[in-house]
Short mmCIF file of C-alpha atoms in Angstrom, two decimals:
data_model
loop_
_atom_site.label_atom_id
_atom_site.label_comp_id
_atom_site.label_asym_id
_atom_site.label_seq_id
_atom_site.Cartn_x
_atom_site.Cartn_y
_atom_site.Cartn_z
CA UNK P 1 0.00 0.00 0.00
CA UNK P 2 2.82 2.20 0.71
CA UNK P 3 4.39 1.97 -2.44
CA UNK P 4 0.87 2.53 -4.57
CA UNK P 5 0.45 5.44 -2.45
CA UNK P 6 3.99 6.51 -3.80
CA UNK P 7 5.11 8.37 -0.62
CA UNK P 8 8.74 6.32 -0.70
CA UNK P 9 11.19 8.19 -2.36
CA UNK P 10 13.09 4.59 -2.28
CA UNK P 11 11.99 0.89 -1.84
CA UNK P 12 14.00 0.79 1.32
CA UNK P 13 11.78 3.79 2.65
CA UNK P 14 8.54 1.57 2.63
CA UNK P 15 9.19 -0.32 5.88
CA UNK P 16 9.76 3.36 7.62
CA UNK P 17 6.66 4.61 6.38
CA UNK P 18 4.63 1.28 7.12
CA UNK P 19 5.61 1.59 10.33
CA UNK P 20 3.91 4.73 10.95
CA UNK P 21 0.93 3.83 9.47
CA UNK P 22 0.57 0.84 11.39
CA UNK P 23 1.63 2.27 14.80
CA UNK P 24 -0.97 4.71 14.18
CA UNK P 25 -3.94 2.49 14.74
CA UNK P 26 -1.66 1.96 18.09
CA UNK P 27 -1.10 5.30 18.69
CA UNK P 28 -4.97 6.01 19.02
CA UNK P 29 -5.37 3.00 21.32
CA UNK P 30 -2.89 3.89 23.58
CA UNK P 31 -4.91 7.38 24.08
CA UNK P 32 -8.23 5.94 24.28
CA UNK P 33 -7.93 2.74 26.15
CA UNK P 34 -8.34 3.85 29.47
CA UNK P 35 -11.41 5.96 29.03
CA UNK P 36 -13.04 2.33 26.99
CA UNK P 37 -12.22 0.92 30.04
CA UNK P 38 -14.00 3.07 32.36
CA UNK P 39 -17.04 3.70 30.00
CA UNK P 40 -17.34 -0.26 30.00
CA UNK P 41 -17.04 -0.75 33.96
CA UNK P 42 -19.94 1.98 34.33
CA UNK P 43 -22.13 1.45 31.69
CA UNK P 44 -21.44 -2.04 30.44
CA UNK P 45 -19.64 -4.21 28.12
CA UNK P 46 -22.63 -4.56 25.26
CA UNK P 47 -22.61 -0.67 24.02
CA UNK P 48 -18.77 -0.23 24.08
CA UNK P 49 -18.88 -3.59 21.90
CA UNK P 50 -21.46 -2.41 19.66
CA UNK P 51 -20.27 1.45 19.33
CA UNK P 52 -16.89 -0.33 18.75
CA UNK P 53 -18.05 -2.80 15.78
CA UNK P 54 -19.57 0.36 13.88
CA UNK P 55 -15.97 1.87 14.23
CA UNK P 56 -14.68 -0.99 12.96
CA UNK P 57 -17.29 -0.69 9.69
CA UNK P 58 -16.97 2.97 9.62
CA UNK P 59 -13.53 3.64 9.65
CA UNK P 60 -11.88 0.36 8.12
CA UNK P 61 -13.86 1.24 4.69
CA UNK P 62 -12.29 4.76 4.72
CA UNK P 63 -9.05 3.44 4.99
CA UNK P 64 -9.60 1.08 1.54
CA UNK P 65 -10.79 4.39 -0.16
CA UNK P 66 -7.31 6.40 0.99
CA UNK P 67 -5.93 7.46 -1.77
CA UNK P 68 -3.34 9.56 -0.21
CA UNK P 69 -0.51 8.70 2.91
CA UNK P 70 -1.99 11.09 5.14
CA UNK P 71 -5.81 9.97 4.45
CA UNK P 72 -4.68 6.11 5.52
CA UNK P 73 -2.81 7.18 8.85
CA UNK P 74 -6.20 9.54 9.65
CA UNK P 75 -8.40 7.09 9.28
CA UNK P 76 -6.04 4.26 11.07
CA UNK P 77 -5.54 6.88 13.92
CA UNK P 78 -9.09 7.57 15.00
CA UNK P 79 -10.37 3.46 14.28
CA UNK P 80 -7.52 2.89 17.16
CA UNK P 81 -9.16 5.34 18.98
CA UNK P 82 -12.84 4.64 18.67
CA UNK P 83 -11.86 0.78 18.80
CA UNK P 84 -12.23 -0.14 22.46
CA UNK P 85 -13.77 -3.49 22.21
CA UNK P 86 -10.88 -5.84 22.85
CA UNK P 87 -11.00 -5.38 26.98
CA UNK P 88 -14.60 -5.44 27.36
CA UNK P 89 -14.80 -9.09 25.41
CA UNK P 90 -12.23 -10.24 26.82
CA UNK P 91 -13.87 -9.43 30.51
CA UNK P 92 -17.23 -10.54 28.94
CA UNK P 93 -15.67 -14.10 28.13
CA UNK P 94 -14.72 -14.62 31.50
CA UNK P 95 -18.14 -13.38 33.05
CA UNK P 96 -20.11 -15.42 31.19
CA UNK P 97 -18.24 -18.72 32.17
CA UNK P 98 -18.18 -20.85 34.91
CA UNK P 99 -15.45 -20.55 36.58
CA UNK P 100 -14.57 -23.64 35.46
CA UNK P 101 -14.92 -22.94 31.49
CA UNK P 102 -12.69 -19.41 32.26
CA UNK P 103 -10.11 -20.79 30.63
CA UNK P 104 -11.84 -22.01 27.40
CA UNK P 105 -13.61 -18.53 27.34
CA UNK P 106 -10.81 -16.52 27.23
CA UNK P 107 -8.82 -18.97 25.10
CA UNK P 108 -11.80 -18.52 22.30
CA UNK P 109 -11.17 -14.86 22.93
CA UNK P 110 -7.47 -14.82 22.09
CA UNK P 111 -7.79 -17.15 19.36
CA UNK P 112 -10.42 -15.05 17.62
CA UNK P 113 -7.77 -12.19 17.99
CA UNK P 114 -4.87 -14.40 17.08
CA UNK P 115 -6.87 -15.38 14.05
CA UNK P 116 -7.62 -12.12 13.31
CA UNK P 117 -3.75 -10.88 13.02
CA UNK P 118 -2.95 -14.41 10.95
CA UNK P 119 -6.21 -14.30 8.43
CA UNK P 120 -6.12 -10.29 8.36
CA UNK P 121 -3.19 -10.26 6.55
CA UNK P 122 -4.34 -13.14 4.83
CA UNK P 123 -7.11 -11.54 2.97
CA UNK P 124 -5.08 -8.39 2.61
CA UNK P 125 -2.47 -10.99 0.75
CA UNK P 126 -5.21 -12.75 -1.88
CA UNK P 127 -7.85 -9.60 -2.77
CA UNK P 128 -5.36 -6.34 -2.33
CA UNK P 129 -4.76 -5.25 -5.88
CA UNK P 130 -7.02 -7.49 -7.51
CA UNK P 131 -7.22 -5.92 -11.04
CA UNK P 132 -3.03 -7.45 -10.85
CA UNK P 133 -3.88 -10.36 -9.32
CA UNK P 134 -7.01 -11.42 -11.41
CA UNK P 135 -7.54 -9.27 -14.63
CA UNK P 136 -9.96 -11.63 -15.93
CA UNK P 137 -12.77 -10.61 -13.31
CA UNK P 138 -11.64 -7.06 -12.17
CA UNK P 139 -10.70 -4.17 -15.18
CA UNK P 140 -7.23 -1.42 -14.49
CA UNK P 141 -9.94 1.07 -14.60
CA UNK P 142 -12.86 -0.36 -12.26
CA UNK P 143 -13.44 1.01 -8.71
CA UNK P 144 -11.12 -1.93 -7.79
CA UNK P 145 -8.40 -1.27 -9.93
CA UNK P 146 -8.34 2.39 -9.11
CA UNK P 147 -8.74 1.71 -5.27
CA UNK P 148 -6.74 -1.73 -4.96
CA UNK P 149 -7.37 -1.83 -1.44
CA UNK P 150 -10.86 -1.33 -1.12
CA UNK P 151 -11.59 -4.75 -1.39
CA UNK P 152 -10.04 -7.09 1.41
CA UNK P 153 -11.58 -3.28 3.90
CA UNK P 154 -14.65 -4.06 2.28
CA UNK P 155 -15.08 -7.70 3.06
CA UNK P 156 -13.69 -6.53 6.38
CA UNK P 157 -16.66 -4.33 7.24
CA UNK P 158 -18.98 -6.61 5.78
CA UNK P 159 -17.96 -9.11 8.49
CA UNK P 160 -18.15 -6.74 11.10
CA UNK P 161 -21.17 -5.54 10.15
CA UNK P 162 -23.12 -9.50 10.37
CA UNK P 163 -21.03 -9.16 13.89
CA UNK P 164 -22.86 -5.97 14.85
CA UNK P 165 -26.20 -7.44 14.37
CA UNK P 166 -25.66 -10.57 16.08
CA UNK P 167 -24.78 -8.09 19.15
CA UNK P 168 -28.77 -8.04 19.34
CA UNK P 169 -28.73 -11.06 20.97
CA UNK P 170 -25.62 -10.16 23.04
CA UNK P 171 -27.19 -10.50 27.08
CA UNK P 172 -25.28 -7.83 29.73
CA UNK P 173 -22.83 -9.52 31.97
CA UNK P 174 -22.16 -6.14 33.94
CA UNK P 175 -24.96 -5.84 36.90
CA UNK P 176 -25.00 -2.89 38.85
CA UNK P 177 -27.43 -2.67 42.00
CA UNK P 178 -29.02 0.57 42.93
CA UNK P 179 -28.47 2.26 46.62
CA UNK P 180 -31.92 1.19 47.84
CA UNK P 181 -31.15 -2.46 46.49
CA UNK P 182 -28.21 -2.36 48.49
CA UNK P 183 -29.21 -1.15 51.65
CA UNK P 184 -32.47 -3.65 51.24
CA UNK P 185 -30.08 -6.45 51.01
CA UNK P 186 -27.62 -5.45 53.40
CA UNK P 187 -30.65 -4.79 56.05
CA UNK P 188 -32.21 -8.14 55.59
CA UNK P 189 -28.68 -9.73 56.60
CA UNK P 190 -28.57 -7.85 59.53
CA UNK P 191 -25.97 -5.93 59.03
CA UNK P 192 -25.21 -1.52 58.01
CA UNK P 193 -23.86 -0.99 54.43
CA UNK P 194 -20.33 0.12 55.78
CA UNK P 195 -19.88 -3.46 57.25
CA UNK P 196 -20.35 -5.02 54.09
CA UNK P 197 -18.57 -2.56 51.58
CA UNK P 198 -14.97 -2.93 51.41
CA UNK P 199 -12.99 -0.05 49.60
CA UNK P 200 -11.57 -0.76 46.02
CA UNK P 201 -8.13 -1.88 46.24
CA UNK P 202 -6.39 0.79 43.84
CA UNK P 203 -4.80 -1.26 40.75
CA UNK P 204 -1.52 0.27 41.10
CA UNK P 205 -1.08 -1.14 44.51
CA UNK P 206 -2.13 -4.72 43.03
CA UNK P 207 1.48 -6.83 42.61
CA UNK P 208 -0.28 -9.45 40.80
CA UNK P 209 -2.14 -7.14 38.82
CA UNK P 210 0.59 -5.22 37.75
CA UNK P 211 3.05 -8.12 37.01
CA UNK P 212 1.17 -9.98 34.91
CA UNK P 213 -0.28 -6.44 33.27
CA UNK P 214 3.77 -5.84 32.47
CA UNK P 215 4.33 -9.33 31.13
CA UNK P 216 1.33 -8.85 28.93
CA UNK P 217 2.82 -5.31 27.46
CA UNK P 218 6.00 -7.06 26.89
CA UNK P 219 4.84 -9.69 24.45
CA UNK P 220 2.20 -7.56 23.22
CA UNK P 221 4.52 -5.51 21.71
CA UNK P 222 6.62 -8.47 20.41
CA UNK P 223 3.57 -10.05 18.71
CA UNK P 224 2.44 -6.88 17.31
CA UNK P 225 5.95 -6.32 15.68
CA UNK P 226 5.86 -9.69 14.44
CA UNK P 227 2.68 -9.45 12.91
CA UNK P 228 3.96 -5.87 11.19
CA UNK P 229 7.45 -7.00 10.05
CA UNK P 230 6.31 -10.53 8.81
CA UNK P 231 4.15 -9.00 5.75
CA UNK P 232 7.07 -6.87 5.21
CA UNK P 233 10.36 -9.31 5.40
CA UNK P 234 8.54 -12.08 3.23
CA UNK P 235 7.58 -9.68 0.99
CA UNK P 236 10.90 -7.66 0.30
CA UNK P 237 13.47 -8.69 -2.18
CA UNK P 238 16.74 -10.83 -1.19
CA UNK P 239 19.13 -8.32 -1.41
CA UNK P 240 17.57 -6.51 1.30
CA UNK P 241 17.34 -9.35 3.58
CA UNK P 242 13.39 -10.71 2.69
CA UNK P 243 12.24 -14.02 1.09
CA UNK P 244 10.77 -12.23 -2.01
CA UNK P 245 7.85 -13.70 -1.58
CA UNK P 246 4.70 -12.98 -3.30
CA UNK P 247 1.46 -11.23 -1.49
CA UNK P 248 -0.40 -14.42 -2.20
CA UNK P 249 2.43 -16.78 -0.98
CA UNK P 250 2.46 -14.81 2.20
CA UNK P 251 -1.57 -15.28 2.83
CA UNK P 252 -0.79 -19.07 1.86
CA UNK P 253 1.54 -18.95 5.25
CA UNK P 254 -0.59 -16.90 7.67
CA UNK P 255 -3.82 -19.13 6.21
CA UNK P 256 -1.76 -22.31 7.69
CA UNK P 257 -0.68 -20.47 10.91
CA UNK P 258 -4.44 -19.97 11.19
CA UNK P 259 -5.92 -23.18 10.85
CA UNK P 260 -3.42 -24.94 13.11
CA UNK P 261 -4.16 -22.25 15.88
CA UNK P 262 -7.88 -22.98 15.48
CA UNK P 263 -6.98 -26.89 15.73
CA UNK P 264 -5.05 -25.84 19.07
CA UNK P 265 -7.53 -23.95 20.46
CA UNK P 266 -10.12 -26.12 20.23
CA UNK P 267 -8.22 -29.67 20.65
CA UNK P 268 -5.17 -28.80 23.31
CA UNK P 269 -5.22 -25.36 25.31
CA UNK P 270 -7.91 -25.97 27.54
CA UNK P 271 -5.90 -29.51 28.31
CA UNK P 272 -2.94 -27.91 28.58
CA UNK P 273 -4.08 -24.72 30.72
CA UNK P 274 -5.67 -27.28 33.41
CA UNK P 275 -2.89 -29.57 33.41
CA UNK P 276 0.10 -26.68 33.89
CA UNK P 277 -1.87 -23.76 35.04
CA UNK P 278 -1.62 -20.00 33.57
CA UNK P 279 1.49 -19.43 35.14
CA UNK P 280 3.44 -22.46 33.79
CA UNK P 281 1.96 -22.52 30.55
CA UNK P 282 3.01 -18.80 30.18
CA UNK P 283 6.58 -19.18 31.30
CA UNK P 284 6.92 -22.34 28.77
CA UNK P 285 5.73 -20.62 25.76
CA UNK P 286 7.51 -17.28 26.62
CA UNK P 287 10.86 -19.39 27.02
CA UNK P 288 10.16 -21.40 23.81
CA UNK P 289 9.36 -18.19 21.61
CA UNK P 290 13.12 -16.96 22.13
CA UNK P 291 14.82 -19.85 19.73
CA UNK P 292 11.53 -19.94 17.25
CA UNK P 293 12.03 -15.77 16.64
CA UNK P 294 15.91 -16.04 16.35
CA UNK P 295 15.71 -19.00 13.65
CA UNK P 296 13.60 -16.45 11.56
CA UNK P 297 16.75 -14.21 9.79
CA UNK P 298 18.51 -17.95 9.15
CA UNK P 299 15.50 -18.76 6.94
CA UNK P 300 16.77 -15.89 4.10
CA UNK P 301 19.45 -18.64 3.51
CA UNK P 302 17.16 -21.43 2.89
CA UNK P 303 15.52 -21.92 -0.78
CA UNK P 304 12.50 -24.26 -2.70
CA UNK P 305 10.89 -26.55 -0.54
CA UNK P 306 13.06 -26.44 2.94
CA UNK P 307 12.16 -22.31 2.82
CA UNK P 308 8.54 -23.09 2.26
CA UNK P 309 9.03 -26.12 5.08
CA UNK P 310 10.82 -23.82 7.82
CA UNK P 311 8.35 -20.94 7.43
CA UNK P 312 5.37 -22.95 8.06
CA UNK P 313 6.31 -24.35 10.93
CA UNK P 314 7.93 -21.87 12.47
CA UNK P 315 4.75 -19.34 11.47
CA UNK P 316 2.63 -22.13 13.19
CA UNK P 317 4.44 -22.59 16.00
CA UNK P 318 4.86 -19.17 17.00
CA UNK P 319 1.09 -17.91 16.58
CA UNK P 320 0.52 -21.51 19.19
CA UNK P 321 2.98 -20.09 21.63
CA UNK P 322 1.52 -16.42 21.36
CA UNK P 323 -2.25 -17.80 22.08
CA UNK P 324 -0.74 -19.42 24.83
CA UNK P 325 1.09 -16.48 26.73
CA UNK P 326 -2.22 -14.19 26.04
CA UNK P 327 -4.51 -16.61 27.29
CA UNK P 328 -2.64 -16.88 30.32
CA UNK P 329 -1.77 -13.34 31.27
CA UNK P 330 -5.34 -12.70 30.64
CA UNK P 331 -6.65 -15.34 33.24
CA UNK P 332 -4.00 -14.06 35.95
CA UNK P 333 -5.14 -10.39 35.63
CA UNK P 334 -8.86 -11.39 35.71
CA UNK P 335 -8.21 -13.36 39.19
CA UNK P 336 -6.65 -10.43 40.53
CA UNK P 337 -9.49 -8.28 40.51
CA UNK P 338 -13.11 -8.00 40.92
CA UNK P 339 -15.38 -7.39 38.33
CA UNK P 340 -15.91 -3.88 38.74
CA UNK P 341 -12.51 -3.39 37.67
CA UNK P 342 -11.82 -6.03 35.29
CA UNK P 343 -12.46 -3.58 31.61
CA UNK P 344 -10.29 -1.41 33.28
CA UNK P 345 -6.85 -3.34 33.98
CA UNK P 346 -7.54 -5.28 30.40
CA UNK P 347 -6.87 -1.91 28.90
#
């Protein structure tokens, strides 16, 4: 996209640019996280989820009709910044479980989002620039082939928007009790409201809170480079250190990474989570992820079928290992807390 929208002087200026214009959607996050979080602690998890999806439908179509640099970071900026549905669902998982199907909530959760960064780029990789990649259906000088990156936004939005409506059925997992409820309840038990109110413990004061909120930053930002250099590197040409891989080669490679995350998800993590624990299971995949990111620059060396053989597993191995460490930070914070606070310390 950076190089259609001819804002790189040089072909070694694209990854500088990309960068901005995908830490933008970061950028906008970072700002508005905190304020999701308290709108969804006060009000509920259902309308910051629903406000968020029409964002997501809103915004993500604008960015496949940018036609110039500053258009695309705009629009990526302020969907970061509406976009505070990722806390609330992930709190909403866990409220709606047992607290014995926690972990398989929240696991579903994080595998949805892991999906979403594999198959993302995915889609981007088969329908971006479609009038190149099939002339025979789309024409150079169809909306298409004038905006090639309307397409894989549009089918985007379109899912978001059969998302939005099945929000109808979406039940409220946040209660909140009036005064008079209260003091009804707390009279019947024979006891005065202060006896039975205990002051919020502040978050910042919270060690297990705030360690497991740190270990979740850490690898956040490692997966989110990953998932922002990966496109790039596989794309890029050998002499500048890629796999010169095509757009539609790299979708074939997050499509795998995809499907055997799904397959893990659904077959081994809730096994593994109840046989290890959060805490174990973190540690091991945050220990294993070390040799499977360093192999990565080795692969440039590799050619034909061992290239093809070493990517895939290595790209399917490391989105297992990244469910893993999510889905485990994310149960730890949610036991440290009560649910008043749990939107809050997920942002």
């Amino acid at each position: 996209m950076i190089q259609d929208l001819h804002v790189a002087q040089r072909e070694e200026d694209i990854g500088f640019y990309a960068g901005f214009l995908g830490a933008s959607y970061m950028v906008g996050r970072g700002f508005a996280s905190i304020f999701w979080g308290m709108v969804a602690d006060r009000i509920g998890r259902k309308p910051v989820i629903v406000f968020s999806l029409f964002t997501v439908i809103v915004f993500n179509t604008l960015f496949g009709l940018s036609v110039k640099y500053w258009m695309a970071i705009t629009t990526r900026l302020l969907l970061g910044a509406l976009n505070g549905f990722l806390a609330p669902i992930k709190a909403y998982s866990i409220e709606v479980c047992r607290d014995d199907e926690q972990a398989l909530g929240i696991s579903i959760v994080n595998t949805a989002w892991g999906l979403g960064l594999i198959i993302g780029p995915a889609i981007g990789g088969y329908l971006a620039q479609p009038a190149k990649q099939y002339p025979h259906i789309f024409h150079d000088k169809s909306t298409f082939g004038r905006l090639p990156y309307l397409l894989p936004c549009l089918c985007i939005s379109i899912f978001a928007t059969f998302a939005l409506i099945s929000c109808i059925w979406l039940p409220e997992t946040l209660h909140k009790h009036n005064k008079f409820e209260m003091r009804a309840e707390t009279a019947e038990a024979g006891t005065t409201q202060e006896s039975t109110e205990s002051p919020k413990k502040s978050l910042w004061k919270n060690w297990p809170l705030m360690s497991s909120i740190i270990t979740y930053c850490v690898f956040s930002l490692h997966d989110t480079a990953y998932s922002e250099i990966f496109s790039l590197w596989t794309v890029s040409g050998r002499k500048y250190g890629g796999l010169s891989f095509s757009s539609k080669d790299v979708g074939q490679v997050l499509t795998v990474a995809g499907v055997s995350l799904l397959v893990y998800q659904i077959f081994v993590y809730r096994w593994l989570n109840n046989t290890l624990g959060p805490v174990n299971s973190t540690r091991i995949a945050s220990a294993l992820s070390i040799p499977i990111i360093a192999a990565y620059p080795f692969m440039t060396h590799l050619s034909g079928i061992r290239l093809g053989l070493a990517l895939y597993i290595a790209a399917m191995i490391k989105s297992v290992l990244a469910i893993t460490r999510v889905s485990g930070t994310s149960l730890l914070q949610n036991n440290a807390v009560p649910q008043g606070q749990r939107v809050l310390r997920m942002e």
